[in-house]
Coordinates of C-alpha atoms and ligand atoms in Angstrom, one line a residue:
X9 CA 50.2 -27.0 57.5
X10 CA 52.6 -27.7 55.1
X11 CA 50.9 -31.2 54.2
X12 CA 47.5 -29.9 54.5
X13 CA 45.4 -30.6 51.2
X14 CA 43.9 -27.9 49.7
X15 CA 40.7 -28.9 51.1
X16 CA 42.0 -29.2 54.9
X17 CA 43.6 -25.7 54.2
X18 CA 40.3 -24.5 52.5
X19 CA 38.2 -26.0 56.2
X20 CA 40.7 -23.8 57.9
X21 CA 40.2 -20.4 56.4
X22 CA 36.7 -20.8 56.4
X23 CA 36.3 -21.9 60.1
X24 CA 38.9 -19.1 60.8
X25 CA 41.7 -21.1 62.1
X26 CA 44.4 -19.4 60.2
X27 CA 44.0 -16.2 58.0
X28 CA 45.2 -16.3 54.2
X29 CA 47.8 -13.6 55.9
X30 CA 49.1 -16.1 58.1
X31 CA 49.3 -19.3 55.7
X32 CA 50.7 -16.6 53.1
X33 CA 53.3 -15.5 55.2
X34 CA 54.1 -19.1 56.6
X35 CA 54.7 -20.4 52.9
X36 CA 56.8 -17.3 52.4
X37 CA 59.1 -17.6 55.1
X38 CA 59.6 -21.1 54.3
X39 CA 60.6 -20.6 50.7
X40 CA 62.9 -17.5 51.6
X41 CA 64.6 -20.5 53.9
X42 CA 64.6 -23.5 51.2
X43 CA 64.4 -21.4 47.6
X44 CA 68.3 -20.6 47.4
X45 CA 68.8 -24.4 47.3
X46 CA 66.1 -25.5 45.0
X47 CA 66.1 -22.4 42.8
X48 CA 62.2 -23.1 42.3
X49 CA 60.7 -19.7 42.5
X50 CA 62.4 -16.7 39.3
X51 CA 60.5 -14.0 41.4
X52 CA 58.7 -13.9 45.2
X53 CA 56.8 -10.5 45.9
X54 CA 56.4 -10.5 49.2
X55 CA 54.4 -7.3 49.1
X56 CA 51.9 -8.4 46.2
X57 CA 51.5 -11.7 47.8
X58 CA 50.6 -10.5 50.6
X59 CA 47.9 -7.7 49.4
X60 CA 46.4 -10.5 47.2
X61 CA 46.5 -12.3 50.8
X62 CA 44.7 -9.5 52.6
X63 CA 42.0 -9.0 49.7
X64 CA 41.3 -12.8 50.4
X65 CA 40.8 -12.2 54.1
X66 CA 38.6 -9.5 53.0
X67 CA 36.6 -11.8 50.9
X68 CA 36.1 -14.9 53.5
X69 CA 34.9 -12.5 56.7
X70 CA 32.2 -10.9 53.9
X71 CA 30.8 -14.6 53.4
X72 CA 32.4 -14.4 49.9
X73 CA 35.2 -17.2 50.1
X74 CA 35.0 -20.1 47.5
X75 CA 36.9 -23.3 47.8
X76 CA 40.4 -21.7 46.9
X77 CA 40.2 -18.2 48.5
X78 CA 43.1 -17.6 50.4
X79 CA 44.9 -20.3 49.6
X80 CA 48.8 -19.8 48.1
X81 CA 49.1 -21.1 44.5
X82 CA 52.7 -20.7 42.7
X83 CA 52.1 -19.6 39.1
X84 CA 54.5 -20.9 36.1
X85 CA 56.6 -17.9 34.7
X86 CA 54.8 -18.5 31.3
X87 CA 51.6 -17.1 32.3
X88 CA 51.3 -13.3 32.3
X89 CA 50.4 -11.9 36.0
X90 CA 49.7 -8.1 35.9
X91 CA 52.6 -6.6 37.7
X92 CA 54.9 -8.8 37.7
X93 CA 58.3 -9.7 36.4
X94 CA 57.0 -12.4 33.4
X95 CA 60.2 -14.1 31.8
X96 CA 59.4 -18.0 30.9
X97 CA 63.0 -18.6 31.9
X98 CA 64.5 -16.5 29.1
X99 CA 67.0 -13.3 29.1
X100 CA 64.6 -12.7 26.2
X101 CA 62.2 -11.4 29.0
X102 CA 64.2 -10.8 31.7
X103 CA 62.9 -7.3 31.8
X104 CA 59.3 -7.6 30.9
X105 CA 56.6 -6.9 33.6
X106 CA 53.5 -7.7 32.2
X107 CA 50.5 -5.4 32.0
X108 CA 48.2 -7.3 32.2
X109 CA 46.6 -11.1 33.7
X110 CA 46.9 -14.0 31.5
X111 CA 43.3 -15.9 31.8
X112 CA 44.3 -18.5 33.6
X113 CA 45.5 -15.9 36.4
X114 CA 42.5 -14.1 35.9
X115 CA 40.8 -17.2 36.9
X116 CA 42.9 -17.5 39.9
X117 CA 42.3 -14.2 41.2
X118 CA 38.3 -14.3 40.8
X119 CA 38.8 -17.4 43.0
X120 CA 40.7 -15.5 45.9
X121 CA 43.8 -17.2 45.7
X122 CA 47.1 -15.9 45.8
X123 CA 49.9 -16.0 43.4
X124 CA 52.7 -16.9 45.9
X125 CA 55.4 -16.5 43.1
X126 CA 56.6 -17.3 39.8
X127 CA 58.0 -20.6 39.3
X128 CA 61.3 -21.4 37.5
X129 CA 61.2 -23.0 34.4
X130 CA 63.4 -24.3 31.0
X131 CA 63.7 -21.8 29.0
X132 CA 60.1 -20.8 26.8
X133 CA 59.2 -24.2 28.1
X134 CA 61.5 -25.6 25.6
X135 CA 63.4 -28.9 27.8
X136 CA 62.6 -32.1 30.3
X137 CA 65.3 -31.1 33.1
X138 CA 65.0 -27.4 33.8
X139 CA 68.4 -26.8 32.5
X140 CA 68.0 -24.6 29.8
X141 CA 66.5 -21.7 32.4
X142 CA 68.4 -18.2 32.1
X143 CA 67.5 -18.4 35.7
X144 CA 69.7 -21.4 36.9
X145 CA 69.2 -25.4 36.9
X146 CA 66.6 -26.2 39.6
X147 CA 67.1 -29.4 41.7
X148 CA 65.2 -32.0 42.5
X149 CA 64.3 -32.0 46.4
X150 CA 64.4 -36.1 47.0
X151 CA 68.0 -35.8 45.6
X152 CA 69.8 -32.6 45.2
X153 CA 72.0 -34.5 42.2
X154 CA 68.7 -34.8 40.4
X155 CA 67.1 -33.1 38.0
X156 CA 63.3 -31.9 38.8
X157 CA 62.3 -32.7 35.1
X158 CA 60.8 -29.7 32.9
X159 CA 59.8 -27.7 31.4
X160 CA 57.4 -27.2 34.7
X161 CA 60.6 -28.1 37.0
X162 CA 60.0 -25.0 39.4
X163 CA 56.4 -26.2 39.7
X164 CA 56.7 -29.6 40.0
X165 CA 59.9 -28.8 42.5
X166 CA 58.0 -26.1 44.8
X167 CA 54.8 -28.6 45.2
X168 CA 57.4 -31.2 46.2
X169 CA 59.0 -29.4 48.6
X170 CA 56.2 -27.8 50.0
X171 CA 57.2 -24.4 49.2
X172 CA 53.6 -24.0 47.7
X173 CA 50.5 -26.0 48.3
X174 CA 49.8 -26.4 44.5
X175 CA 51.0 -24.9 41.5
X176 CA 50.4 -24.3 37.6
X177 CA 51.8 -25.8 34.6
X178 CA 52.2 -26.2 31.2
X179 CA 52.7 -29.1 29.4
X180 CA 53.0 -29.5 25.5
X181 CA 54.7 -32.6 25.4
X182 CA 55.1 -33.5 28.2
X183 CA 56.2 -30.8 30.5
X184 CA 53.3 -31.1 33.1
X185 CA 53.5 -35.0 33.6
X186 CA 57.5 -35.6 33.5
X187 CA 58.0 -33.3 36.0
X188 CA 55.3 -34.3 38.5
X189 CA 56.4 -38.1 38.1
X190 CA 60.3 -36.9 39.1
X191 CA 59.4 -34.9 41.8
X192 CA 56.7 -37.5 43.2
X193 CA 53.9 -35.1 43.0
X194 CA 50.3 -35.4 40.9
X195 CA 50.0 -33.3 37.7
X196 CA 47.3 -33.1 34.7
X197 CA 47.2 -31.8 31.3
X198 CA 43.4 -31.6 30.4
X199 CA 41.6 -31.9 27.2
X200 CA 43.4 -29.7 24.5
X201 CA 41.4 -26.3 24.6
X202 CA 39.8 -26.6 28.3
X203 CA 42.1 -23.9 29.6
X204 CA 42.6 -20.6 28.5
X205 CA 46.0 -20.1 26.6
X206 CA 45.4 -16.2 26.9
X207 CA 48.6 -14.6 28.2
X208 CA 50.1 -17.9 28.1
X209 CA 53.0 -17.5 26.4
X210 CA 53.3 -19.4 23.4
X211 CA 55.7 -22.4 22.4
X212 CA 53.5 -24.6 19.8
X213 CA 50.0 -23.6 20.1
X214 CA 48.6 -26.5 18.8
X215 CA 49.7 -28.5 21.8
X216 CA 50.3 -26.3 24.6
X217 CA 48.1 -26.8 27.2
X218 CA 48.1 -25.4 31.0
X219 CA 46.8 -27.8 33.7
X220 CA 47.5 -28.2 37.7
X221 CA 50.3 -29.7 39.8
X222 CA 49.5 -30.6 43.2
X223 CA 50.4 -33.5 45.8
X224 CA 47.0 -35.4 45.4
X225 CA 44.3 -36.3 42.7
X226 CA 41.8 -34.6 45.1
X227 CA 43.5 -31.4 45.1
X228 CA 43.6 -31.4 41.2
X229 CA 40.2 -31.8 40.6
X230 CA 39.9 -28.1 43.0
X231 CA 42.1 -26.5 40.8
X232 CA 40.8 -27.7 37.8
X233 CA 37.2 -26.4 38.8
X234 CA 39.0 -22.7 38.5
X235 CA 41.3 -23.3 35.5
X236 CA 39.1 -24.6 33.0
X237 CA 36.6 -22.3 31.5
X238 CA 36.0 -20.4 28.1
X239 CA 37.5 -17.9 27.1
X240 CA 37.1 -15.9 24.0
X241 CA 40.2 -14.5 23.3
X242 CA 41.6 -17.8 22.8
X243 CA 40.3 -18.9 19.4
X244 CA 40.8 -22.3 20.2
X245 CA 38.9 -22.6 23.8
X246 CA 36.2 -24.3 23.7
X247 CA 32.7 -23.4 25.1
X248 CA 31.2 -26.3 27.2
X249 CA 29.1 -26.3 30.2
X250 CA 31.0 -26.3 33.6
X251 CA 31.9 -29.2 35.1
X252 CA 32.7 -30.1 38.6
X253 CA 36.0 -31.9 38.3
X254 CA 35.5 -33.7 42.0
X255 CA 31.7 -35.2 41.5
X256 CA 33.2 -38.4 40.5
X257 CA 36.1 -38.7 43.1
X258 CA 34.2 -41.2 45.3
X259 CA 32.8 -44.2 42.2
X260 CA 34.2 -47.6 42.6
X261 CA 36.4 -48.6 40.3
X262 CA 34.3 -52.3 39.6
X263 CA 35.0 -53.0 35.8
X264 CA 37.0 -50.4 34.9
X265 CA 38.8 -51.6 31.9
X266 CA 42.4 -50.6 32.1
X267 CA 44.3 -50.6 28.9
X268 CA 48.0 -51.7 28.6
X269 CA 49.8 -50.7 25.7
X270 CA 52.6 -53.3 24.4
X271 CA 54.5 -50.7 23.0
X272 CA 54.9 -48.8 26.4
X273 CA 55.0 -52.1 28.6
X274 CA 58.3 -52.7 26.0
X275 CA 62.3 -52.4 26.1
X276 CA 63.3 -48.9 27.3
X277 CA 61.2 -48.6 30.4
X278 CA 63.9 -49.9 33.8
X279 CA 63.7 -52.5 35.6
X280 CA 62.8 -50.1 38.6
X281 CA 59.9 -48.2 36.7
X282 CA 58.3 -51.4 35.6
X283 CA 58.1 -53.2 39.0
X284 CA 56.7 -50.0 40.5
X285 CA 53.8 -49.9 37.9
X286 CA 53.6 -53.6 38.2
X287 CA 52.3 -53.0 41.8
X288 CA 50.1 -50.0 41.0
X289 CA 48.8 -52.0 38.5
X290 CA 48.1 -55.2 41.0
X291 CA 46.6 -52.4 43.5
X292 CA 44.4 -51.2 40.5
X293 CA 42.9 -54.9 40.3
X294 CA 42.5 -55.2 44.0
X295 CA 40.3 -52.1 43.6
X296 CA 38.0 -53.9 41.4
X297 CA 39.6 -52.9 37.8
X298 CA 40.8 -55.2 34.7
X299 CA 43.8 -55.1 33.2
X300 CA 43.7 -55.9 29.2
X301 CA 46.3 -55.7 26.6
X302 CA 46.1 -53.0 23.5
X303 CA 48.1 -52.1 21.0
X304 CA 49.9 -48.4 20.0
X305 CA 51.2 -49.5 16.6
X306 CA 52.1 -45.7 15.9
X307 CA 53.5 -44.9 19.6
X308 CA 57.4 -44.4 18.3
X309 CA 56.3 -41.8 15.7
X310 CA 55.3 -39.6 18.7
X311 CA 58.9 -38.4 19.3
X312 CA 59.6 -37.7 16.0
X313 CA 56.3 -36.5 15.1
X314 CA 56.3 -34.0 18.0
X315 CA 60.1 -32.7 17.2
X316 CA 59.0 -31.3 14.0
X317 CA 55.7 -29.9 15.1
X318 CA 56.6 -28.3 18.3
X319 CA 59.8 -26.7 16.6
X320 CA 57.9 -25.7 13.7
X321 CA 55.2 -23.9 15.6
X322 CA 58.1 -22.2 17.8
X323 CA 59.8 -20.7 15.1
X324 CA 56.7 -19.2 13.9
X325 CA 55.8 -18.0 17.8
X326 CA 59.1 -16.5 18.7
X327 CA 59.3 -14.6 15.3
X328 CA 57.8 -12.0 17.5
X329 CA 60.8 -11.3 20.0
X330 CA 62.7 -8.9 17.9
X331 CA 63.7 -6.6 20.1
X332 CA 61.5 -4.1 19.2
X333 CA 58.6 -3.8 21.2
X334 CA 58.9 -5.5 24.2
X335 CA 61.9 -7.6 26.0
X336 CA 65.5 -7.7 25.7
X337 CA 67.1 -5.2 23.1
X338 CA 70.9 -5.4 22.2
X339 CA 72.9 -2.4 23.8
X340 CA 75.0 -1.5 20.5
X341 CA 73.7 -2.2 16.6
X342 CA 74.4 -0.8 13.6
X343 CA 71.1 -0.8 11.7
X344 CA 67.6 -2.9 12.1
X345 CA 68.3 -5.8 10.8
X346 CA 71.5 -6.2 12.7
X347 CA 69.3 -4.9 16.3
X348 CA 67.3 -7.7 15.1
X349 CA 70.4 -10.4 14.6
X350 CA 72.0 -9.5 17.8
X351 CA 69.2 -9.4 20.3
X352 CA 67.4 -12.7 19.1
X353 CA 71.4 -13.8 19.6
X354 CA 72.2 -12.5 22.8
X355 CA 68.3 -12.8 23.9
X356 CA 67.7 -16.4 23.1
X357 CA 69.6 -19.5 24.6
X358 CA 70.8 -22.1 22.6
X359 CA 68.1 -24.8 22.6
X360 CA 65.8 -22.3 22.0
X361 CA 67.9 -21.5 19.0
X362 CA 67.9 -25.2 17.7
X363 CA 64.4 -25.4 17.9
X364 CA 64.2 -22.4 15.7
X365 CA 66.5 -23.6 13.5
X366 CA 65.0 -26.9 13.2
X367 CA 61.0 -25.4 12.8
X368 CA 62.4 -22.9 10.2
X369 CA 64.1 -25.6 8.3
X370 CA 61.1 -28.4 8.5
X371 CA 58.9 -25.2 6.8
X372 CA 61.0 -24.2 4.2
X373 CA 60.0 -24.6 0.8
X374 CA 61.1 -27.5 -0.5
X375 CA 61.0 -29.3 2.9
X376 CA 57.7 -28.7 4.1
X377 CA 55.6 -31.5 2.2
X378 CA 58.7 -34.3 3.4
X379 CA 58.7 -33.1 6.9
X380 CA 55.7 -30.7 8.3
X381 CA 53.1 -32.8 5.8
X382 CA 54.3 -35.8 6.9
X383 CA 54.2 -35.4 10.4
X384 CA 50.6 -33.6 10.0
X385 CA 49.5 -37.1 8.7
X386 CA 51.5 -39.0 11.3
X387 CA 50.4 -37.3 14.1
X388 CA 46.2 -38.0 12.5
X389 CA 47.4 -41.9 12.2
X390 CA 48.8 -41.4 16.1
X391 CA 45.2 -40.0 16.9
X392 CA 43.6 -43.2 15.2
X393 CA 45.2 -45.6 17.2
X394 CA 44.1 -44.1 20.5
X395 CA 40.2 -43.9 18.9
X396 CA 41.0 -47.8 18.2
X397 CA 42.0 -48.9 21.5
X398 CA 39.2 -46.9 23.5
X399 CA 36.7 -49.4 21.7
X400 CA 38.9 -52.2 24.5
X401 CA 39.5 -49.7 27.2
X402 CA 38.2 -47.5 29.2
X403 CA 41.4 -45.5 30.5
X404 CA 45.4 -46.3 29.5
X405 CA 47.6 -46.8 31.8
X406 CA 51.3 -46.9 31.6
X407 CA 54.8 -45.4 32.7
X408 CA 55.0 -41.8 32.8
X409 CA 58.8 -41.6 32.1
X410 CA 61.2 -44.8 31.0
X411 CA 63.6 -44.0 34.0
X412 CA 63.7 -41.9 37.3
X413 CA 65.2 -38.7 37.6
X414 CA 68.4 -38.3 35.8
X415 CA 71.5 -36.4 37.3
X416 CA 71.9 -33.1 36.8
X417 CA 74.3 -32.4 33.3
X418 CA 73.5 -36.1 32.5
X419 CA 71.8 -35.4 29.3
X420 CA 72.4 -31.6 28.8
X421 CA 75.1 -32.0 25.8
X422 CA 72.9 -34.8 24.3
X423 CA 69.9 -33.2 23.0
X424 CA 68.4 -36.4 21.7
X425 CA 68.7 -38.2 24.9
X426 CA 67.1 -35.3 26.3
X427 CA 64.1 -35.4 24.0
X428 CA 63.6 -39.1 24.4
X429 CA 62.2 -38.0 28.4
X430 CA 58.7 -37.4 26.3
X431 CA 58.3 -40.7 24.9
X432 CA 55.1 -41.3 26.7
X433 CA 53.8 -38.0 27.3
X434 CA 54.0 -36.6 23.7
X435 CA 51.3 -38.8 21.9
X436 CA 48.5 -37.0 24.8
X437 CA 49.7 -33.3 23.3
X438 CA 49.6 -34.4 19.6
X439 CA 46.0 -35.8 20.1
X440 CA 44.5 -33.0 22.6
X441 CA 43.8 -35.5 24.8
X442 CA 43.9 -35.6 28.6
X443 CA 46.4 -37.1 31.0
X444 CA 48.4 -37.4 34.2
X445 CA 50.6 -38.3 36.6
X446 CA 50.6 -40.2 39.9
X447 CA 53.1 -41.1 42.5
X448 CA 53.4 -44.6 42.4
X449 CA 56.6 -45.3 44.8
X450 CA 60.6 -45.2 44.4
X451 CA 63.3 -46.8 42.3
X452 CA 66.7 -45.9 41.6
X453 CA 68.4 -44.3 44.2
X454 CA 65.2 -43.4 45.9
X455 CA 63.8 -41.3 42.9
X456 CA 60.0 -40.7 42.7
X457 CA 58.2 -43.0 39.9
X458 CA 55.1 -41.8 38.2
X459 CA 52.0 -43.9 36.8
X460 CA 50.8 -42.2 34.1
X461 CA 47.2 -42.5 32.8
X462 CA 45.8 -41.4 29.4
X463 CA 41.8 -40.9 29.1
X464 CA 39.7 -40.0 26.4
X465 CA 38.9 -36.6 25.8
X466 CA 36.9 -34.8 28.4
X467 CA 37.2 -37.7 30.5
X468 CA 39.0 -35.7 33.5
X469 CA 36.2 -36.8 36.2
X470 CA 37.1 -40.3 35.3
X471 CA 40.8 -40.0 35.2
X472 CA 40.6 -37.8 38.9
X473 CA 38.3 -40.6 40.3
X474 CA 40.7 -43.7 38.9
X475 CA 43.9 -41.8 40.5
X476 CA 42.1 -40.7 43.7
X477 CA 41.1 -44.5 44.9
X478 CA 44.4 -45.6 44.2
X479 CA 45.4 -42.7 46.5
X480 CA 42.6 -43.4 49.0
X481 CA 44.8 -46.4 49.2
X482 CA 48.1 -46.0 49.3
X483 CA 50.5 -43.6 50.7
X484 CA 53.1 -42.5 47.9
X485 CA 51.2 -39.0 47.3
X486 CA 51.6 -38.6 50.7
X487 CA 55.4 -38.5 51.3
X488 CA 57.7 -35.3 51.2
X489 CA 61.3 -35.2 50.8
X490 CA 61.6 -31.9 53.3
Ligands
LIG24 N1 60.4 -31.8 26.8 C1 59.6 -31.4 25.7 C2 60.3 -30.3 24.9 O1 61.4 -30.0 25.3 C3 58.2 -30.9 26.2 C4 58.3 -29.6 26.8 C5 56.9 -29.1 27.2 O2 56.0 -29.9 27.4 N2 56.8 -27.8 27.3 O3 59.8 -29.7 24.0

């Protein structure tokens, strides 16, 4: 059961093999076993599982059930579930229980599925190793030593583990993708403005972008079909017909044109990351696909490009955690601007804090033409490049991170190091568009390696169908570490 895909899972709740009760309580028991170790879930509700569970019951015996009723989905702490504790890994919220349903849960819930917990996470997403999490360092379950990656680290680590059957994510520079690749699971950030960022709660809302993290390509494109959709209080969702993210699972692959960018296939990546997508790569041809060679020119702006967007963008965002309304207050002040002082001090963690201090700097007068213009312009000329090389490609493939997991505390005093994780994945969030994942075998001590492939916007069919033959053919996405 605890390998079952979604769609296996999905058969046996509508042919009444197992209740959503049952599988509920089965996936509960088994994280109250393994979660003290891997520190995946912030809060598990037992109780609110559980009713959602018994609603879904309700819905499958009235001949209501659609393709995820029932099943047990863990949700990121970023999104805002009505009724529950809602922190995105930060003392900041360690006592806010939201009233109300971010979209993306709202989606969830209109589907039947139930929210099996809140996943752990770096703190306001803000990280690649879940380190920076009020709520502890979460570990990585192939190698207790290792990091899961972040900011999505409880996701990625609960998938992996199979403390959940799927789980959400966020990802605005990476935070979907690095994580899924370290934990050997499949994740995808979709077009820029397919899902709702409602009750999401912000880091850089010009790249943030929610998406699903499951073991297989198949299970994505059922998750997908419930996250994406309008929604109008998000003024940048967009309003497209519906799509059904799993019509194109089954093409051929015969001509796909698979482009390789120099810049990625380059010094940096290991020895063990590059022979892994080496043989991905051969698989890929076996399938029927080309390989041909493109160019990036602008691919090692994306680093610095994103580190003064995102930062800027979060220092505008988390102006509004001042103690006042919501979230974590001081105990003792002397007047307002000192409540103010001391609970952004005691409320916010201290890469939180650098990011703050670097977005406020980069849009202060007198700095903002030489560092927030700039980037602006970089991160258009970043955009180009990708327009240029889809005229040669169909689909870009290339390494998803330069290295396999890291050890815990490795990077955590080394804050460039640490951003350096998002090489690859970055340039996807500056331009909106779309990208993933895979499991593509093991390196380094046995650590999980992850293909990643870029598509074009709104390409998600394609990109689903390109990663699900490669899976109809291998076994990586297959293999658990529990
Ligand atoms: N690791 C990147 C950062 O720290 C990306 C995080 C994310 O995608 N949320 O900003």
């Amino acid at each position: 059961m605890f390998n079952a895909s979604l769609k296996q899972l999905s058969d046996q709740l509508a042919g009444k093999k197992i209740s959503s009760t049952e599988l509920t309580t089965e996936f509960l028991k088994r994280i109250k076993t393994l979660n003290p170790e891997y520190n995946a879930f912030i809060t598990v509700n037992e109780d609110m599982s559980l009713a959602q569970a018994r609603a879904a019951d309700g819905m499958i015996a009235a001949g209501k059930a659609s393709p995820l009723t029932g099943i047990p989905i863990a949700q990121k702490d970023i999104f805002c579930a009505k009724g529950w504790l809602t922190t995105c890994g930060s003392k900041m919220l360690s006592n806010f229980v939201s009233p109300y349903d971010a979209g993306v849960i709202e989606r969830f819930n209109q589907a039947g599925a139930v929210n099996i917990g809140k996943t752990n996470m770096d703190e306001f997403a803000m990280g690649s190793s879940n380190e920076t999490s009020y709520y502890g360092i979460v570990k990585n379950p192939w190698d207790i030593a290792a990091v899961p990656g972040g900011s999505s680290g409880g996701a990625a680590c609960a998938v992996a583990a199979r403390l959940a059957p799927a789980a959400t994510g966020t990802d605005t520079g990476g935070s979907i993708r690095q994580p899924a690749a370290l934990c050997g699971i499949s994740g995808i950030k979709p077009t820029y403005g397919l899902v709702s960022r409602y009750g999401m709660i912000a880091f850089a809302s010009s790249l943030d972008q929610g998406g699903p993290m499951a073991k297989s390509a198949e299970d994505l494109a059922l998750l997908l079909n419930v996250m994406v959709g309008f929604d109008a209080r998000d003024s940048t969702s967009l309003q497209r017909d519906a799509e059904d993210y799993a019509r194109d699972l089954q093409k051929p692959l015969t001509g796909l044109r698979i482009g390789l960018p120099k810049e990625y296939f380059a010094e940096g990546m290991s020895g063990d990351v590059a022979r892994a997508l080496e043989t991905a790569l051969d698989e890929y041809r076996k399938l029927g696909a080309q390989t041909v060679e493109i160019s990036l020119p602008n691919a090692s702006l994306a680093i610095p490009v994103y580190y003064v967007l995102a930062p800027a963008e979060a220092s505008s965002n988390l102006s509004r955690f001042d103690g006042v309304r919501y979230g974590y207050r001081a105990p003792s002040y002397t007047d307002l601007a000192d409540m103010y002082r001391k609970s952004r001090a005691q409320g916010f963690g201290a890469e939180v804090k650098r990011r703050i201090l670097i977005g406020t700097y980069v849009l202060s007068h007198g700095y903002y033409d030489a560092y927030y213009i700039k980037a602006q312009k970089l991160r258009r000329l970043i955009a180009q490049d990708f327009a240029q090389a889809y005229q040669q490609c169909d689909i870009i493939m290339g390494p998803t991170t330069p290295t396999v997991a890291f050890n815990l505390g490795e990077k955590s005093g080394d804050p460039i190091q640490m951003y350096l994780s998002d090489i690859y994945t970055s340039a996807a969030n500056l331009t909106g568009m779309p990208a993933m994942s895979i499991p593509v075998g093991f390196g380094d001590k046995n650590r999980p390696i992850g293909l990643h492939i870029i598509g074009n916007y709104f390409k998600e069919a394609q990109m689903l169908n390109v990663a699900h033959q490669y899976q109809q053919v291998t076994g990586w996405h297959l293999q658990s570490p529990v």
